[in-house]
mmCIF file of C-alpha atoms in Angstrom:
data_model
loop_
_atom_site.group_PDB
_atom_site.id
_atom_site.type_symbol
_atom_site.label_atom_id
_atom_site.label_comp_id
_atom_site.label_asym_id
_atom_site.label_seq_id
_atom_site.Cartn_x
_atom_site.Cartn_y
_atom_site.Cartn_z
ATOM 1 C CA UNK M 1321 82.331 112.787 114.868
ATOM 2 C CA UNK M 1322 85.041 114.505 112.819
ATOM 3 C CA UNK M 1323 86.855 112.842 109.939
ATOM 4 C CA UNK M 1324 89.611 110.685 111.446
ATOM 5 C CA UNK M 1325 90.625 108.350 108.638
ATOM 6 C CA UNK M 1326 91.536 110.008 105.351
ATOM 7 C CA UNK M 1327 92.549 107.340 102.872
ATOM 8 C CA UNK M 1328 94.352 109.794 100.572
ATOM 9 C CA UNK M 1329 96.690 110.768 103.422
ATOM 10 C CA UNK M 1330 97.370 107.204 104.537
ATOM 11 C CA UNK M 1331 97.811 105.154 101.377
ATOM 12 C CA UNK M 1332 101.360 105.473 99.929
ATOM 13 C CA UNK M 1333 100.136 105.458 96.323
ATOM 14 C CA UNK M 1334 97.507 108.124 96.955
ATOM 15 C CA UNK M 1335 100.116 110.289 98.660
ATOM 16 C CA UNK M 1336 102.185 110.157 95.468
ATOM 17 C CA UNK M 1337 99.199 111.267 93.425
ATOM 18 C CA UNK M 1338 98.666 107.826 91.898
ATOM 19 C CA UNK M 1339 95.504 105.781 91.725
ATOM 20 C CA UNK M 1340 95.687 103.312 94.596
ATOM 21 C CA UNK M 1341 94.978 99.621 94.199
ATOM 22 C CA UNK M 1342 92.357 98.126 96.493
ATOM 23 C CA UNK M 1343 93.231 97.053 100.019
ATOM 24 C CA UNK M 1344 96.763 95.584 100.014
ATOM 25 C CA UNK M 1345 97.090 95.555 96.225
ATOM 26 C CA UNK M 1346 99.936 97.532 94.664
ATOM 27 C CA UNK M 1347 99.913 99.359 91.333
ATOM 28 C CA UNK M 1348 102.625 98.787 88.741
ATOM 29 C CA UNK M 1349 103.597 102.463 88.451
ATOM 30 C CA UNK M 1350 104.358 102.923 92.146
ATOM 31 C CA UNK M 1351 106.064 99.548 92.580
ATOM 32 C CA UNK M 1352 108.172 99.847 89.419
ATOM 33 C CA UNK M 1353 109.245 103.392 90.312
ATOM 34 C CA UNK M 1354 110.306 102.297 93.786
ATOM 35 C CA UNK M 1355 111.962 99.194 92.314
ATOM 36 C CA UNK M 1356 114.040 101.288 89.905
ATOM 37 C CA UNK M 1357 115.121 103.563 92.767
ATOM 38 C CA UNK M 1358 116.129 100.559 94.885
ATOM 39 C CA UNK M 1359 117.988 99.097 91.907
ATOM 40 C CA UNK M 1360 119.864 102.371 91.378
ATOM 41 C CA UNK M 1361 120.730 102.499 95.084
ATOM 42 C CA UNK M 1362 121.927 98.892 94.994
ATOM 43 C CA UNK M 1363 124.216 99.481 92.020
ATOM 44 C CA UNK M 1364 125.416 102.784 93.454
ATOM 45 C CA UNK M 1365 126.581 101.066 96.639
ATOM 46 C CA UNK M 1366 127.943 98.124 94.680
ATOM 47 C CA UNK M 1367 129.954 100.469 92.452
ATOM 48 C CA UNK M 1368 131.629 101.949 95.521
ATOM 49 C CA UNK M 1369 132.487 98.451 96.713
ATOM 50 C CA UNK M 1370 133.752 97.588 93.221
ATOM 51 C CA UNK M 1371 136.222 100.465 93.296
ATOM 52 C CA UNK M 1372 137.960 98.827 96.233
ATOM 53 C CA UNK M 1373 137.389 95.107 95.789
ATOM 54 C CA UNK M 1374 137.324 93.422 92.373
ATOM 55 C CA UNK M 1375 135.952 90.085 93.438
ATOM 56 C CA UNK M 1376 133.872 87.650 91.351
ATOM 57 C CA UNK M 1377 130.997 88.095 93.815
ATOM 58 C CA UNK M 1378 130.868 91.801 92.915
ATOM 59 C CA UNK M 1379 131.738 91.562 89.208
ATOM 60 C CA UNK M 1380 128.973 89.050 88.554
ATOM 61 C CA UNK M 1381 126.416 91.846 88.928
ATOM 62 C CA UNK M 1382 127.910 93.904 86.094
ATOM 63 C CA UNK M 1383 127.943 93.555 82.316
ATOM 64 C CA UNK M 1384 130.868 91.405 81.196
ATOM 65 C CA UNK M 1385 131.582 90.400 84.772
ATOM 66 C CA UNK M 1386 132.230 86.926 86.104
ATOM 67 C CA UNK M 1387 132.008 84.306 83.343
ATOM 68 C CA UNK M 1388 131.473 87.076 80.761
ATOM 69 C CA UNK M 1389 127.855 87.599 81.778
ATOM 70 C CA UNK M 1390 125.502 89.636 79.580
ATOM 71 C CA UNK M 1391 123.041 92.337 80.665
ATOM 72 C CA UNK M 1392 120.921 89.642 82.312
ATOM 73 C CA UNK M 1393 122.282 90.444 85.839
ATOM 74 C CA UNK M 1394 120.759 93.916 85.498
ATOM 75 C CA UNK M 1395 117.377 92.382 84.663
ATOM 76 C CA UNK M 1396 117.489 89.922 87.544
ATOM 77 C CA UNK M 1397 118.441 92.662 90.012
ATOM 78 C CA UNK M 1398 115.677 94.914 88.672
ATOM 79 C CA UNK M 1399 113.065 92.185 89.033
ATOM 80 C CA UNK M 1400 114.352 91.395 92.521
ATOM 81 C CA UNK M 1401 114.108 95.043 93.538
ATOM 82 C CA UNK M 1402 110.663 95.276 91.960
ATOM 83 C CA UNK M 1403 109.596 92.325 94.121
ATOM 84 C CA UNK M 1404 111.061 94.033 97.173
ATOM 85 C CA UNK M 1405 109.219 97.259 96.315
ATOM 86 C CA UNK M 1406 105.913 95.396 96.032
ATOM 87 C CA UNK M 1407 106.464 93.741 99.408
ATOM 88 C CA UNK M 1408 107.411 97.048 101.067
ATOM 89 C CA UNK M 1409 104.311 98.787 99.706
ATOM 90 C CA UNK M 1410 102.156 95.816 100.660
ATOM 91 C CA UNK M 1411 103.547 95.908 104.186
ATOM 92 C CA UNK M 1412 102.669 99.592 104.485
ATOM 93 C CA UNK M 1413 99.170 99.005 103.137
ATOM 94 C CA UNK M 1414 98.667 96.057 105.486
ATOM 95 C CA UNK M 1415 99.565 98.243 108.465
ATOM 96 C CA UNK M 1416 96.950 100.766 107.335
ATOM 97 C CA UNK M 1417 94.334 98.045 106.934
ATOM 98 C CA UNK M 1418 95.097 96.747 110.421
ATOM 99 C CA UNK M 1419 95.057 100.201 111.996
ATOM 100 C CA UNK M 1420 91.428 100.772 110.987
ATOM 101 C CA UNK M 1421 90.393 98.150 113.536
ATOM 102 C CA UNK M 1422 91.083 100.800 116.202
ATOM 103 C CA UNK M 1423 88.057 102.722 114.919
ATOM 104 C CA UNK M 1424 85.231 102.782 117.468
ATOM 105 C CA UNK M 1425 81.658 103.562 116.455
ATOM 106 C CA UNK M 1426 78.892 104.569 118.853
ATOM 107 C CA UNK M 1427 76.001 102.210 119.415
ATOM 108 C CA UNK M 1428 72.526 102.835 118.112
ATOM 109 C CA UNK M 1429 70.449 102.092 115.060
ATOM 110 C CA UNK M 1430 72.169 100.826 111.879
ATOM 111 C CA UNK M 1431 71.469 104.142 110.100
ATOM 112 C CA UNK M 1432 73.103 106.081 112.936
ATOM 113 C CA UNK M 1433 76.137 103.799 112.980
ATOM 114 C CA UNK M 1434 76.491 104.034 109.206
ATOM 115 C CA UNK M 1435 76.358 107.831 109.381
ATOM 116 C CA UNK M 1436 79.009 107.780 112.113
ATOM 117 C CA UNK M 1437 81.186 105.470 110.014
ATOM 118 C CA UNK M 1438 81.002 107.755 106.987
ATOM 119 C CA UNK M 1439 81.761 110.748 109.180
ATOM 120 C CA UNK M 1440 84.878 109.089 110.590
ATOM 121 C CA UNK M 1441 86.208 107.495 107.368
ATOM 122 C CA UNK M 1442 86.278 109.406 104.104
ATOM 123 C CA UNK M 1443 86.355 106.237 101.968
ATOM 124 C CA UNK M 1444 85.034 103.226 103.942
ATOM 125 C CA UNK M 1445 85.097 101.050 100.811
ATOM 126 C CA UNK M 1446 88.901 101.375 100.626
ATOM 127 C CA UNK M 1447 89.419 99.661 103.985
ATOM 128 C CA UNK M 1448 88.607 95.974 104.097
ATOM 129 C CA UNK M 1449 87.106 96.084 107.602
ATOM 130 C CA UNK M 1450 84.971 99.198 107.107
ATOM 131 C CA UNK M 1451 83.896 98.024 103.653
ATOM 132 C CA UNK M 1452 82.438 94.884 105.216
ATOM 133 C CA UNK M 1453 80.921 96.850 108.098
ATOM 134 C CA UNK M 1454 79.375 99.412 105.760
ATOM 135 C CA UNK M 1455 77.881 96.630 103.655
ATOM 136 C CA UNK M 1456 76.424 94.903 106.712
ATOM 137 C CA UNK M 1457 74.907 98.112 108.064
ATOM 138 C CA UNK M 1458 73.396 98.941 104.696
ATOM 139 C CA UNK M 1459 71.837 95.473 104.501
ATOM 140 C CA UNK M 1460 70.328 95.990 107.952
ATOM 141 C CA UNK M 1461 68.905 99.335 106.873
ATOM 142 C CA UNK M 1462 67.418 97.652 103.797
ATOM 143 C CA UNK M 1463 65.661 95.164 106.067
ATOM 144 C CA UNK M 1464 67.564 92.052 105.011
ATOM 145 C CA UNK M 1465 67.145 89.281 107.593
ATOM 146 C CA UNK M 1466 70.115 87.826 109.458
ATOM 147 C CA UNK M 1467 70.352 84.555 107.511
ATOM 148 C CA UNK M 1468 70.399 86.316 104.129
ATOM 149 C CA UNK M 1469 72.843 88.905 105.444
ATOM 150 C CA UNK M 1470 75.223 86.180 106.569
ATOM 151 C CA UNK M 1471 75.095 84.556 103.126
ATOM 152 C CA UNK M 1472 75.621 87.848 101.308
ATOM 153 C CA UNK M 1473 78.510 88.799 103.595
ATOM 154 C CA UNK M 1474 80.098 85.403 103.024
ATOM 155 C CA UNK M 1475 79.938 85.944 99.255
ATOM 156 C CA UNK M 1476 81.463 89.408 99.634
ATOM 157 C CA UNK M 1477 84.223 87.976 101.834
ATOM 158 C CA UNK M 1478 84.953 85.318 99.219
ATOM 159 C CA UNK M 1479 85.246 87.955 96.487
ATOM 160 C CA UNK M 1480 87.592 90.045 98.620
ATOM 161 C CA UNK M 1481 89.704 86.972 99.389
ATOM 162 C CA UNK M 1482 90.012 86.178 95.673
ATOM 163 C CA UNK M 1483 91.124 89.737 94.968
ATOM 164 C CA UNK M 1484 93.734 89.676 97.740
ATOM 165 C CA UNK M 1485 95.034 86.362 96.423
ATOM 166 C CA UNK M 1486 95.303 87.827 92.917
ATOM 167 C CA UNK M 1487 97.565 90.625 94.186
ATOM 168 C CA UNK M 1488 100.337 88.025 94.628
ATOM 169 C CA UNK M 1489 100.156 86.802 91.014
ATOM 170 C CA UNK M 1490 102.759 89.306 89.813
ATOM 171 C CA UNK M 1491 105.125 88.348 92.630
ATOM 172 C CA UNK M 1492 104.779 84.673 91.741
ATOM 173 C CA UNK M 1493 105.615 85.500 88.133
ATOM 174 C CA UNK M 1494 108.731 87.429 89.149
ATOM 175 C CA UNK M 1495 109.850 84.669 91.506
ATOM 176 C CA UNK M 1496 109.549 82.228 88.606
ATOM 177 C CA UNK M 1497 111.298 84.554 86.127
ATOM 178 C CA UNK M 1498 114.334 85.468 88.249
ATOM 179 C CA UNK M 1499 115.918 81.965 88.409
ATOM 180 C CA UNK M 1500 115.015 81.411 84.747
ATOM 181 C CA UNK M 1501 116.936 84.562 83.820
ATOM 182 C CA UNK M 1502 119.827 83.365 85.978
ATOM 183 C CA UNK M 1503 119.831 80.064 84.110
ATOM 184 C CA UNK M 1504 119.800 81.894 80.770
ATOM 185 C CA UNK M 1505 122.753 83.997 81.948
ATOM 186 C CA UNK M 1506 124.651 80.827 82.831
ATOM 187 C CA UNK M 1507 123.908 79.321 79.412
ATOM 188 C CA UNK M 1508 125.065 82.518 77.682
ATOM 189 C CA UNK M 1509 128.279 82.480 79.725
ATOM 190 C CA UNK M 1510 128.939 78.838 78.875
ATOM 191 C CA UNK M 1511 128.270 79.490 75.187
ATOM 192 C CA UNK M 1512 130.803 82.306 75.188
ATOM 193 C CA UNK M 1513 133.334 80.166 77.021
ATOM 194 C CA UNK M 1514 132.910 77.323 74.530
ATOM 195 C CA UNK M 1515 133.196 79.793 71.652
ATOM 196 C CA UNK M 1516 136.401 81.209 73.124
ATOM 197 C CA UNK M 1517 137.780 77.714 73.569
ATOM 198 C CA UNK M 1518 137.042 76.997 69.921
ATOM 199 C CA UNK M 1519 138.946 80.123 68.877
ATOM 200 C CA UNK M 1520 141.913 79.021 70.974
ATOM 201 C CA UNK M 1521 141.931 75.631 69.271
ATOM 202 C CA UNK M 1522 141.670 77.286 65.867
ATOM 203 C CA UNK M 1523 144.594 79.587 66.663
ATOM 204 C CA UNK M 1524 146.719 76.684 67.828
ATOM 205 C CA UNK M 1525 145.812 74.700 64.735
ATOM 206 C CA UNK M 1526 146.909 77.573 62.513
ATOM 207 C CA UNK M 1527 150.299 77.674 64.180
ATOM 208 C CA UNK M 1528 150.925 73.945 63.699
#
């Protein structure tokens, strides 16, 4: 069986020459790079809109825009685009992980099936399904009985589940940080407005 599944040609991070995170995990370098590009595209399109329409909905995304906002809108947009980049890369990786289920191995002894698996997939440990299958076949070759195999596979599945769950930790942090930054921007805007109001009162008092 010839090599059919080459992880380096399928994974988006590997194709960029970066070290790929496991399964559906996404590395910071790839996601941040894509996030910055999406942010630049967003502001490029928004700048074109701004040239024609000067509305508060557009100005609020720029420094000194609606309510005299600070640079915080840039940070919130960047974090939002970083989140979007992570989700896009995750979606691509999930499609790759699902596609491996189309792999068909010939029947036979565990050693023969394992050899066929390694001939068809260059890195079985990088695909969740083939990683589990490779582990099971190796346990059969080692003579582990069915009950012990089931327990060991359940432990491996639990570890993989914990890892997959941990890949969403960064997204949860961003989702928490974005509204907090928005709140800070509102507070900064209010502080500037109150300060400006105080200057107005001071100017009027000087004239009296």
